[in-house]
Coordinates of C-alpha atoms and ligand atoms in Angstrom, one line a residue:
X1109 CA -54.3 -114.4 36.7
X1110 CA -53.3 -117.9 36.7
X1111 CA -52.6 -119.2 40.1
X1112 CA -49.4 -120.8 39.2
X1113 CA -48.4 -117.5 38.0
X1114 CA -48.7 -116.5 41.6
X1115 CA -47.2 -119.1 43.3
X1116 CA -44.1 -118.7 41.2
X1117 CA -43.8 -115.0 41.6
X1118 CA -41.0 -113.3 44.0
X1119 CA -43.1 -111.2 47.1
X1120 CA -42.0 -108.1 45.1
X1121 CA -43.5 -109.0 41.7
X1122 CA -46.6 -110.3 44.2
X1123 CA -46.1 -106.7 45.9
X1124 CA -46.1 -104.6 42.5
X1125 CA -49.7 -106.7 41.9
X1126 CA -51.0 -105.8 44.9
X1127 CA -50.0 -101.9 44.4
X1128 CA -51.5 -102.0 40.9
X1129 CA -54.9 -103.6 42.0
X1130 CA -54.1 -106.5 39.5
X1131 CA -54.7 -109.3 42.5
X1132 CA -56.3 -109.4 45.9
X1133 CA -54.4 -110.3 49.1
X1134 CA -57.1 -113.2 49.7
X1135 CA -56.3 -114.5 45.4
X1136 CA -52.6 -114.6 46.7
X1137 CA -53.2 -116.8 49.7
X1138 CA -55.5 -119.2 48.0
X1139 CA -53.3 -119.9 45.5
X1140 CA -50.6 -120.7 48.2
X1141 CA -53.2 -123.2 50.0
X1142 CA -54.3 -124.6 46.8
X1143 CA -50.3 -125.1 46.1
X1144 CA -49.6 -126.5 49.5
X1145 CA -52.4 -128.9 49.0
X1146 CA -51.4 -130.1 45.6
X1147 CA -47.4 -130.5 46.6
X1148 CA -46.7 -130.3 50.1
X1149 CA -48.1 -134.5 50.6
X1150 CA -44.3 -135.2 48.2
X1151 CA -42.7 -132.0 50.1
X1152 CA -43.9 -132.4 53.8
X1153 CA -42.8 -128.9 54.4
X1154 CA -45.3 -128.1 56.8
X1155 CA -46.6 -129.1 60.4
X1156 CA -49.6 -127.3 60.8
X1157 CA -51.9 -125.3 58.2
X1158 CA -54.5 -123.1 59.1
X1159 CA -56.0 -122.1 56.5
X1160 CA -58.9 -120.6 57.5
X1161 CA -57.1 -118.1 59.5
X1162 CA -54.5 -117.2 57.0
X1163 CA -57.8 -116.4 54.7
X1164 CA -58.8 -114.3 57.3
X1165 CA -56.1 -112.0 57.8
X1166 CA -55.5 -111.6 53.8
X1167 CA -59.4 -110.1 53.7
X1168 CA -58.3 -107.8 56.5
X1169 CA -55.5 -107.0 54.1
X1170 CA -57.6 -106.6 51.1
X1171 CA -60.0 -104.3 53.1
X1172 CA -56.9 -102.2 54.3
X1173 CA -55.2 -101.5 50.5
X1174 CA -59.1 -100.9 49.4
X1175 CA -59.3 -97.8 52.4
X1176 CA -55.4 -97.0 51.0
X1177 CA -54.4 -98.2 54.8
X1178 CA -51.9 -100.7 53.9
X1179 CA -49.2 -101.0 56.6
X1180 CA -46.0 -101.7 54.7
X1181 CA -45.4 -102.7 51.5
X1182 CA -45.6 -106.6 53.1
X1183 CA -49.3 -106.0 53.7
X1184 CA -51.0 -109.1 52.6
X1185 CA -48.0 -111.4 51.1
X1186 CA -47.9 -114.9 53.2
X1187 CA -44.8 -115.5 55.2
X1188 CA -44.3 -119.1 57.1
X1189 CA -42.4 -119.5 60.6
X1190 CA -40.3 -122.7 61.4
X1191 CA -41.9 -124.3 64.1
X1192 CA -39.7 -123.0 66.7
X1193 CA -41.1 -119.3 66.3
X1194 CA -44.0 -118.7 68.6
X1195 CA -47.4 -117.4 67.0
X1196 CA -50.4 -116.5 69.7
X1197 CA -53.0 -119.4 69.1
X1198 CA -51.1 -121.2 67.0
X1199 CA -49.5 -124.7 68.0
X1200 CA -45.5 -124.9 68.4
X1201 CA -43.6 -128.7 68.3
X1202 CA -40.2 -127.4 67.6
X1203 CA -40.8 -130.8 65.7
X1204 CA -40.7 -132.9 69.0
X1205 CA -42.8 -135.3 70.5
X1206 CA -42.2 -133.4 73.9
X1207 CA -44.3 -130.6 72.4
X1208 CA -47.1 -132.5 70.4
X1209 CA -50.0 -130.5 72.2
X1210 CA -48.3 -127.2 73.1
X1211 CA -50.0 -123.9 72.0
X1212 CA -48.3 -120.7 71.8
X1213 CA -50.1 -118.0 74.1
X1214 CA -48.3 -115.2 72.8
X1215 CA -46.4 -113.6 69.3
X1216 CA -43.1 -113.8 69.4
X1217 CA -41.6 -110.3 68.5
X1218 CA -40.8 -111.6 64.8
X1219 CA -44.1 -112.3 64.5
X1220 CA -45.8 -109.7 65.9
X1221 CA -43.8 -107.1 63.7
X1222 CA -45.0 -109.5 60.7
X1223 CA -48.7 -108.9 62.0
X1224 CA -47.7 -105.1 62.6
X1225 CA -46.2 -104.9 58.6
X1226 CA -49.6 -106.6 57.8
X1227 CA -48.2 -109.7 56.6
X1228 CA -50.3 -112.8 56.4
X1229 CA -48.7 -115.6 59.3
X1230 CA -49.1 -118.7 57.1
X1231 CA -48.3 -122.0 58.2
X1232 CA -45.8 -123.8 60.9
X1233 CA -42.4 -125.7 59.0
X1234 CA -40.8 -128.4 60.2
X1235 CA -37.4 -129.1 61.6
X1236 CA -35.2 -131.1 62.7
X1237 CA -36.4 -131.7 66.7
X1238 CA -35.3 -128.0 68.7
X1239 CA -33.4 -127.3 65.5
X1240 CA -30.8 -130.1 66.3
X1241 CA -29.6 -131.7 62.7
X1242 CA -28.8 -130.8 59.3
X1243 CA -31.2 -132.8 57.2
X1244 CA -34.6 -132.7 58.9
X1245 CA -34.1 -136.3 59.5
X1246 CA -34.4 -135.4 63.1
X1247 CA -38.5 -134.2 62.9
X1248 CA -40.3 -136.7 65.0
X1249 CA -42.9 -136.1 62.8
X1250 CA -40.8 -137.2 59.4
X1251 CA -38.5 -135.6 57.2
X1252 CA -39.2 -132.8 55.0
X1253 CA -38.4 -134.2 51.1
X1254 CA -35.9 -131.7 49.2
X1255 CA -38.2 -130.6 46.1
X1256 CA -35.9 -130.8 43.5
X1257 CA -35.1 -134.5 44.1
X1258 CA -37.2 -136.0 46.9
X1259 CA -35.3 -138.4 47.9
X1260 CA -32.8 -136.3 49.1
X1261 CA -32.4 -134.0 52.2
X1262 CA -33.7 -130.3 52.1
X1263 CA -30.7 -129.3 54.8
X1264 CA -31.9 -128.8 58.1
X1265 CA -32.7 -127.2 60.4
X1266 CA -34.6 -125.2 58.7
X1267 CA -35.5 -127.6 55.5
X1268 CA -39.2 -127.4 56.1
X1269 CA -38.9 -123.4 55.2
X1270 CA -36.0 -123.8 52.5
X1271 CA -38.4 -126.3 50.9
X1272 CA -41.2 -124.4 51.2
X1273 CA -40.0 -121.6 49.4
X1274 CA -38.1 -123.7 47.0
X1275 CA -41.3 -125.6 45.7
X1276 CA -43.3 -122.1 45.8
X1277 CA -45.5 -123.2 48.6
X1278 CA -45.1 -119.7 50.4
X1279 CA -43.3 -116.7 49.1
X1280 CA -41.3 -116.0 52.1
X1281 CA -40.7 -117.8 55.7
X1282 CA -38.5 -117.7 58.9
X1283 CA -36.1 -119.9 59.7
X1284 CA -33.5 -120.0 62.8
X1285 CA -29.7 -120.7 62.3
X1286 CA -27.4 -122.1 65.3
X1287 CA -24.9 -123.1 63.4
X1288 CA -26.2 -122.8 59.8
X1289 CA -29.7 -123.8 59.7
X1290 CA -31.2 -121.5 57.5
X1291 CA -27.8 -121.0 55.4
X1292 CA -27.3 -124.9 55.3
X1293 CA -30.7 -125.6 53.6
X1294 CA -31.2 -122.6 51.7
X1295 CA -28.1 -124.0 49.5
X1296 CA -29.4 -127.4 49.2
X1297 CA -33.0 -126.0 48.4
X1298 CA -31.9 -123.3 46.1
X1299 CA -33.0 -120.4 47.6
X1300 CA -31.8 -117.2 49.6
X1301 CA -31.3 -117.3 53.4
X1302 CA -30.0 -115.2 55.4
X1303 CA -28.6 -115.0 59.3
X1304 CA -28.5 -111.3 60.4
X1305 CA -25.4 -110.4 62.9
X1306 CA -26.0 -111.7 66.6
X1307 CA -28.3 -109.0 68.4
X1308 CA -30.3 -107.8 65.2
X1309 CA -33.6 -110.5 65.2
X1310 CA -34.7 -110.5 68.2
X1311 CA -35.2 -114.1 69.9
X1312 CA -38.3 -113.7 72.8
X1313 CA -40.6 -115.9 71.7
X1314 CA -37.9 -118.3 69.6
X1315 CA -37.9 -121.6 71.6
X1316 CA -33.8 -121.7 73.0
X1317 CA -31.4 -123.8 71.4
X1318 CA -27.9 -122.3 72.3
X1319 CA -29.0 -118.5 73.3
X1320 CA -25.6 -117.5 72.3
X1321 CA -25.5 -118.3 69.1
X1322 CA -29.4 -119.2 67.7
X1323 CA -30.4 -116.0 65.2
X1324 CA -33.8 -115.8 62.8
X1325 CA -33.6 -114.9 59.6
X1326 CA -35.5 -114.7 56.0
X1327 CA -35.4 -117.0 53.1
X1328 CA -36.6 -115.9 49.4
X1329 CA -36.0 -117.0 46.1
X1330 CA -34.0 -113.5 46.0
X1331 CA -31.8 -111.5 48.1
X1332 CA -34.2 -108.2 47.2
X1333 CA -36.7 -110.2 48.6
X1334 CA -34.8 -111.4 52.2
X1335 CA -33.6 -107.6 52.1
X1336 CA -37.2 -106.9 52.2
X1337 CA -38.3 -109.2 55.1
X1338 CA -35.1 -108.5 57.2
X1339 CA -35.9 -104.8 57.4
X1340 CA -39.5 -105.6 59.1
X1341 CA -37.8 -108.6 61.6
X1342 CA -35.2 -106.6 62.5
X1343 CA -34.5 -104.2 65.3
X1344 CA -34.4 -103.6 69.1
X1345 CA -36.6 -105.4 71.4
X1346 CA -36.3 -104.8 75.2
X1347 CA -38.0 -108.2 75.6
X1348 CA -34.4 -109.8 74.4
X1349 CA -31.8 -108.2 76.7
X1350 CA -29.1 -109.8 73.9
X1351 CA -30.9 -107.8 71.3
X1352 CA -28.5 -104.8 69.6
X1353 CA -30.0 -100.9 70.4
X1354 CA -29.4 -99.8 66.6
X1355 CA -31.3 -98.3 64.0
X1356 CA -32.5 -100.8 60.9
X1357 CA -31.8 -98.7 57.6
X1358 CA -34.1 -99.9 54.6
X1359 CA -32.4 -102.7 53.5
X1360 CA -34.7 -103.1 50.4
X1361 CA -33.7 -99.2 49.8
X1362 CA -30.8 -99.4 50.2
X1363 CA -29.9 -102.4 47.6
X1364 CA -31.2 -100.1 44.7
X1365 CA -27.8 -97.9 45.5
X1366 CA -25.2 -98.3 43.4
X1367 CA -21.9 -100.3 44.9
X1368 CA -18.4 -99.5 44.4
X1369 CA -16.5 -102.8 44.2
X1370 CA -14.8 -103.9 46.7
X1371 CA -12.9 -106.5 48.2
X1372 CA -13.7 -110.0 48.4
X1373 CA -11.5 -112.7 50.9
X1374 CA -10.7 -116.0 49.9
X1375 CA -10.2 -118.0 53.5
X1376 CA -7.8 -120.4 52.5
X1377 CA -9.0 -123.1 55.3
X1378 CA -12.4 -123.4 53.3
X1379 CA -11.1 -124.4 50.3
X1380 CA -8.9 -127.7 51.2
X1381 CA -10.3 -131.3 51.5
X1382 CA -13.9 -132.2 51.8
X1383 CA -15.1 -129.8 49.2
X1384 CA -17.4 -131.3 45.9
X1385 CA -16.0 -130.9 42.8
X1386 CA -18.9 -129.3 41.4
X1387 CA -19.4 -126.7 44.4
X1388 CA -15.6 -125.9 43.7
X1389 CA -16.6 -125.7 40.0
X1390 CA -19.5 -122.9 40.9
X1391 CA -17.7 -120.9 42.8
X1392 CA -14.6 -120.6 40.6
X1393 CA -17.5 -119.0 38.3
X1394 CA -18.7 -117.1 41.2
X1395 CA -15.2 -115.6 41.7
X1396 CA -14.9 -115.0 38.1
X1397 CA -18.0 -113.0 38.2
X1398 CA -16.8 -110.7 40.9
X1399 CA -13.9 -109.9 39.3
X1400 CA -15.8 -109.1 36.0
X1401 CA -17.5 -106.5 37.9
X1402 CA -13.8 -104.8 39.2
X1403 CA -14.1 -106.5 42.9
X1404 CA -10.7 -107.7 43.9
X1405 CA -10.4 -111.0 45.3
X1406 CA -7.8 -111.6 48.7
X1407 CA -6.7 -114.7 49.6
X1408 CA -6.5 -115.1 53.5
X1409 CA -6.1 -117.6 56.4
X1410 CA -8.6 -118.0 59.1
X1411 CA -6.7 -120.4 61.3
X1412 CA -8.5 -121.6 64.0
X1413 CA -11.2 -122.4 61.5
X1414 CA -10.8 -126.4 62.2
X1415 CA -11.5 -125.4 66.0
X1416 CA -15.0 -124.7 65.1
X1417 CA -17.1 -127.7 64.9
X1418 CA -15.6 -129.2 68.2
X1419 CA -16.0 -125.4 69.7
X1420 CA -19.5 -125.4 68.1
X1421 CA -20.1 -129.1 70.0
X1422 CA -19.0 -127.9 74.0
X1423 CA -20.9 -124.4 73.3
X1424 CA -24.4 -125.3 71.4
X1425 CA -24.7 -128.4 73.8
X1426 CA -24.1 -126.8 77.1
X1427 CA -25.9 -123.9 76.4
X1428 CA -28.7 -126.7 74.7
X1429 CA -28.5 -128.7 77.8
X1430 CA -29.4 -125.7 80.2
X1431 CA -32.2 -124.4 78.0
X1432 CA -34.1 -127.8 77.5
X1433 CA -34.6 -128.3 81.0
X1434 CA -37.3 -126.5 81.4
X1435 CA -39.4 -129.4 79.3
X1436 CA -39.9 -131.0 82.4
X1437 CA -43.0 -132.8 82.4
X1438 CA -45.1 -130.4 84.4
X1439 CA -45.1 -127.3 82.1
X1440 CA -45.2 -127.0 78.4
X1441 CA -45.8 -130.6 78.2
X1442 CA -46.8 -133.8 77.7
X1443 CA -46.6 -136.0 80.8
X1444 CA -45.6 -139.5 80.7
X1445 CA -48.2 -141.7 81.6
X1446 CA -46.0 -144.4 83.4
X1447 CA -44.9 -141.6 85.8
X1448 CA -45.7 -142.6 89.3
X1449 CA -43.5 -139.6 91.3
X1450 CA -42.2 -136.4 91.3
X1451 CA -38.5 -137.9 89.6
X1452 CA -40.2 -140.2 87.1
X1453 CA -42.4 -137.2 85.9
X1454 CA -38.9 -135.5 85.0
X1455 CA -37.1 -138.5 83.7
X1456 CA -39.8 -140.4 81.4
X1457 CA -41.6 -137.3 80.3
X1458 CA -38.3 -136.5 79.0
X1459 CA -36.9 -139.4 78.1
X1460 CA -40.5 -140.8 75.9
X1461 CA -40.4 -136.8 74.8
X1462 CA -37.4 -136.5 73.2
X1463 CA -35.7 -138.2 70.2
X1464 CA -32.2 -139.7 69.9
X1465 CA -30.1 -136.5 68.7
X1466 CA -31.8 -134.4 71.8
X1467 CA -31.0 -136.8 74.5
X1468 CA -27.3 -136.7 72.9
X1469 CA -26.8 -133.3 73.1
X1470 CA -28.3 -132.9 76.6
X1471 CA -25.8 -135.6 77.9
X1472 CA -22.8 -134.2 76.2
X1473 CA -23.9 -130.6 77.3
X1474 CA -24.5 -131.8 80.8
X1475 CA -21.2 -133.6 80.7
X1476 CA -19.1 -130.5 79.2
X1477 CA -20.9 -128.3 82.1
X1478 CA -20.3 -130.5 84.9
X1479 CA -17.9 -129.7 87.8
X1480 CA -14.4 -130.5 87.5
X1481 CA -15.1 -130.7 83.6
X1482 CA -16.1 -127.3 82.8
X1483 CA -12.6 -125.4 82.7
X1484 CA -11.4 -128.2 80.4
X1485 CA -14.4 -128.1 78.1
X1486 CA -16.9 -125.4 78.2
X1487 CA -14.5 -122.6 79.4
X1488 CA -11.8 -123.8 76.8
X1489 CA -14.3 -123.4 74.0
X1490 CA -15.2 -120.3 75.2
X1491 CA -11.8 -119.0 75.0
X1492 CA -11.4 -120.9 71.3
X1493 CA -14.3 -119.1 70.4
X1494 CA -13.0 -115.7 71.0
X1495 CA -10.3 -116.9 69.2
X1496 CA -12.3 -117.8 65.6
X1497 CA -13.8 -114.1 66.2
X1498 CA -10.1 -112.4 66.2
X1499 CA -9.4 -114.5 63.1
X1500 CA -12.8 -112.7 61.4
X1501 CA -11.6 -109.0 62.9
X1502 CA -8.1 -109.5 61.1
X1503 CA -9.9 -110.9 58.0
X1504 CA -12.2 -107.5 58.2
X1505 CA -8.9 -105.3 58.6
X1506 CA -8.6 -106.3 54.5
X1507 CA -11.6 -107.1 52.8
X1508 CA -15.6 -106.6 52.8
X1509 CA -16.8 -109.6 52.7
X1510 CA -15.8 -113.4 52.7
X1511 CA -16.7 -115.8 50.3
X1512 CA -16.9 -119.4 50.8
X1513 CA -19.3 -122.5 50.0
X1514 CA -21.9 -122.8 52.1
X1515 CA -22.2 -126.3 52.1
X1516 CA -19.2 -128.9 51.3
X1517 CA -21.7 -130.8 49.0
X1518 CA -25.1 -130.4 47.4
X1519 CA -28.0 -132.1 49.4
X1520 CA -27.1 -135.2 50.2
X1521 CA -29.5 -138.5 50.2
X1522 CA -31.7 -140.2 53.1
X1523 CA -29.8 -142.5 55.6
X1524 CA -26.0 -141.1 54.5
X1525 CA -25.4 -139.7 57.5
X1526 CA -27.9 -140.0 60.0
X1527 CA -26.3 -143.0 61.3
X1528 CA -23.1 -141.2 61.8
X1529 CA -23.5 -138.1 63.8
X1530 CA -19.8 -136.6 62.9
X1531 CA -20.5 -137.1 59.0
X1532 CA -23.7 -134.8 59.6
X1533 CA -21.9 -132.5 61.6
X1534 CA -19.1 -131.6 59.2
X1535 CA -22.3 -130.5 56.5
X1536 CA -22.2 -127.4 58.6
X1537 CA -18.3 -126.5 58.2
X1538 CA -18.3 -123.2 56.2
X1539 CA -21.5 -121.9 57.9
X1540 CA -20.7 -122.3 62.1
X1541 CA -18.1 -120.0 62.4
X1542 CA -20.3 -117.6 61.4
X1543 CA -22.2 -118.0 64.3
X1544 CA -19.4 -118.4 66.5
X1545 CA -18.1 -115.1 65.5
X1546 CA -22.1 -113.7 65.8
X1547 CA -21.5 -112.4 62.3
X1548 CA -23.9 -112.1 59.5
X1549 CA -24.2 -114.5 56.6
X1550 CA -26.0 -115.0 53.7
X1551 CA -26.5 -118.1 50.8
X1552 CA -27.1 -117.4 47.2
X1553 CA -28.2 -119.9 44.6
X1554 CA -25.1 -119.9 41.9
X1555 CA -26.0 -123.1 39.9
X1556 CA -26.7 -126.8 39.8
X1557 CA -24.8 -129.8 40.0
X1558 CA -24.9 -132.3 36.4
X1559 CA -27.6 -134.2 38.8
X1560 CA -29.5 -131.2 38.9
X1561 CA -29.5 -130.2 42.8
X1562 CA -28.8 -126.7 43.8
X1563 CA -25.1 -125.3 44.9
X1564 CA -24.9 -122.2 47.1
X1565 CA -22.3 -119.4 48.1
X1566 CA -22.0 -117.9 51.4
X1567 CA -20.6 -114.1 51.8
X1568 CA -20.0 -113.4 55.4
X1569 CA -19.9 -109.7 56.4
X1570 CA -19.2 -107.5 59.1
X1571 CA -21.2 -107.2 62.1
X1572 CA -24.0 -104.8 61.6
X1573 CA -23.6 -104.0 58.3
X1574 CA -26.2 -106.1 56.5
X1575 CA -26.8 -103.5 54.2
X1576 CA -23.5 -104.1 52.4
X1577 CA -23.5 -107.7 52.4
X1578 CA -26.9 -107.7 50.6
X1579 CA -25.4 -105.4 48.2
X1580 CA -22.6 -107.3 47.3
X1581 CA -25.2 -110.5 47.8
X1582 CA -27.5 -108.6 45.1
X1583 CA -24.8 -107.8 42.4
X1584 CA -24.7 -111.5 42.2
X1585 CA -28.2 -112.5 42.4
X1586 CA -29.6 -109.8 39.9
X1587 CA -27.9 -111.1 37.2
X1588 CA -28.0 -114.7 37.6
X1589 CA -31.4 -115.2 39.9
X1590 CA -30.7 -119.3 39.8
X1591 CA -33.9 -118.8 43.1
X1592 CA -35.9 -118.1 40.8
X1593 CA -35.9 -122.0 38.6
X1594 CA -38.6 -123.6 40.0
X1595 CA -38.2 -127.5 40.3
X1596 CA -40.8 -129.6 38.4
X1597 CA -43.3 -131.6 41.3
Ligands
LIG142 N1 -26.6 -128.5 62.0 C1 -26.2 -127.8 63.2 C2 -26.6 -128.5 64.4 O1 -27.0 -129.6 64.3 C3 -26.8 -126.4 63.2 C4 -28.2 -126.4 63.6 C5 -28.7 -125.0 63.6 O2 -28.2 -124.0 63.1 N2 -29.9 -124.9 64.3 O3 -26.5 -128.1 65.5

């Protein structure tokens, strides 16, 4: 079989090859490295490859399947990890200077339930620095290039593993969303990503950002396929006290059932100002669609959605200031040089370590948590935030799901907003309330601008049931599968 045959497939047209002995677990990987090294120099998806090792664990694959010992039907497909998500051996930047020579000494628990399913850990995807951006402009070690026009942004966070997928480098990876960073960039790559409900992914071993509101979550060029790698990533883990005791149906399974339609909400808050013509334009078809298929459509307010990005802001940066501390200069990482005491060790390691958008959010985070300013900021947003969750209860008292945009605009070019910080914080609009809320949410491919760049839609759903929203996701994705074009590189 051809190896762009491969790289193009889904992981479950790669899975049914496996099954029928058509391909090897070690023909599927090299094809991924050989596509890596063609494209990825255009794509700069990836911080670290080791190749050699991802070889390795695809021939203990291969030698598994061949003694009928596979682990899971994942046994042997490549999935990458942001660089945020700790692998033992394996080096972790969270794309920051800070963390240039940092090595992972243990799994974290995504990861070893990846090893446990059999899959093969391939590869570390940049970011924007701790996950902070929308655009990946933010990587100190440069931006990740959007594949289908590269001289756009891929979205960011997570636009190292949107892009990845998106220009069929791997079949499946891991991303992290705070705010919308797996959502955000999955839309402007053209591929499915997915952030489970608060509590179902656990974090140990995901470097903090804002503990409160940081999730992991798949991305695929199908919602079967995110189903798929959700189910394994999913589930209790006494090592994250935050993480939710409840059992993790099949997902995949689960998605083959038939659904009743159902009811679909229209907040009216997302659809005002700001919003492309051509996004509005896709998901007027999107609707459409829906209703073909008997789902009823409710339009409905969520008021205190404007609250969010300033919420979003006191929250993520407190909580962002508190966790970052710990890069201190003494462990973790790399010491400054011109440090001649115990202060100076603290404040140059730090302040040579981290880039410009870091050192903001540690000072407005310090700022918002500082005495006599925490009841007017950081308690305040706390009490907002409870609010934007009632406003999702209410919303769930009528309908199933939400629909919305995920992002205001396709992917947007280098330079148009990095010099203005609020500009790149509206990009995340539709997706933080989300978070906010600690619901799940999910973005679909559902066409492409006249330029050619991807559009995506975002169904929110109730806490803990995943399993819906990927069906309703699915009814969508089956019959249109816009992940699956492939840009040309
Ligand atoms: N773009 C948002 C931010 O900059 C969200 C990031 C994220 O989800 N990690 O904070």
């Amino acid at each position: 079989m051809e190896s762009s045959q491969l790289t193009s497939a889904t992981a479950t047209e790669l899975i049914d090859l496996l099954e029928g002995e058509t391909v090897s677990s070690v023909e599927i990987t090299q094809a991924f490295i050989q596509r890596i090294q063609a494209v990825d120099q255009k794509v700069h998806a990836f911080l670290h490859l080791d190749e050699e090792d991802m070889i390795k664990q695809a021939k203990s694959s291969d030698e598994r399947r061949s003694q009928g010992k596979s682990l899971t039907r994942l046994d042997g497909i490549p999935v990458g990890l942001k660089d945020v998500i700790s692998a033992e051996g394996q080096p972790l930047t969270a794309a920051s200077k800070i963390l240039e020579n940092y090595v992972s000494p243990y799994d974290a628990t995504v990861t070893r339930k990846l090893k446990e399913a059999g899959a093969v850990i391939g590869g570390r995807l940049n970011l924007d620095e701790f996950a902070m951006g929308s655009s990946t402009e933010n990587s100190a070690y440069g931006p990740t290039r959007n594949p289908w026009n590269l001289d756009c942004v891929p979205g960011g966070s997570s636009g190292g593993s949107s892009a990845a997928v998106a220009a069929r480098e791997i079949p499946l990876s891991l991303g992290s969303d705070t705010g919308g960073s797996i959502r955000q960039p999955a839309s402007l790559c053209g591929v499915v990503g997915m952030k489970p409900t608060y509590g179902m992914v656990s974090r140990y071993g995901l470097a903090a950002f804002a503990s409160s509101l940081d999730q992991i979550g798949p991305f695929a060029q199908t919602v079967e396929d995110a189903a798929l790698l959700l189910e394994i990533i999913s589930g209790h883990d006494p090592l994250d006290s935050t993480s939710y005791p409840s059992h993790v149906p099949s997902y995949s399974r689960e998605l083959k059932a038939p659904l009743e339609p159902c009811k679909l909400g229209l907040p009216q808050e997302f659809f005002g100002e700001g919003m492309d013509e051509e996004v509005r334009k896709s998901i007027d078809l999107v609707i459409e669609f829906y209703k073909s298929k008997g789902f009823e459509m409710v339009e409905l307010s969520l008021p205190s959605t404007d609250l969010s990005i300033p919420v979003y802001y006191v929250i993520a940066t407190a909580e962002a200031s508190s966790n970052l501390a710990r890069y201190d200069g003494i462990r973790y990482t790399s010491r400054s040089e011109k440090a001649s005491n115990a202060i100076d060790v603290y404040a140059k390691s730090r302040g040579e370590g981290f880039g410009e958008e870091v050192k903001r959010r540690c000072i407005l985070g310090a700022y918002a948590l500082s005495s006599g300013y925490y009841d007017a900021y950081y308690l305040r947003a706390q009490k907002t935030r409870t609010l934007i969750r009632q406003d999702f209860d209410q919303a769930f008292e009528q309908v199933d799901a939400i629909l919305t945009p995920t992002s205001p605009t396709p992917a947007f070019r280098f330079g148009e907003k990095s010099d203005n910080p609020i500009s790149m914080y509206l990009s995340d609009i539709y997706t933080i309330s989300t978070n906010l809320a600690g619901l799940p949410g999910i973005s679909v491919p559902c066409g492409f601008s006249q330029s050619g760049l991807p559009i995506g839609m975002q169904l929110i759903g109730q806490a803990l049931n995943e399993s819906k929203l990927l069906s309703i996701a699915h009814v969508y994705d089956q019959e249109h599968n816009y992940g699956r074009k492939a840009p040309s590189l």
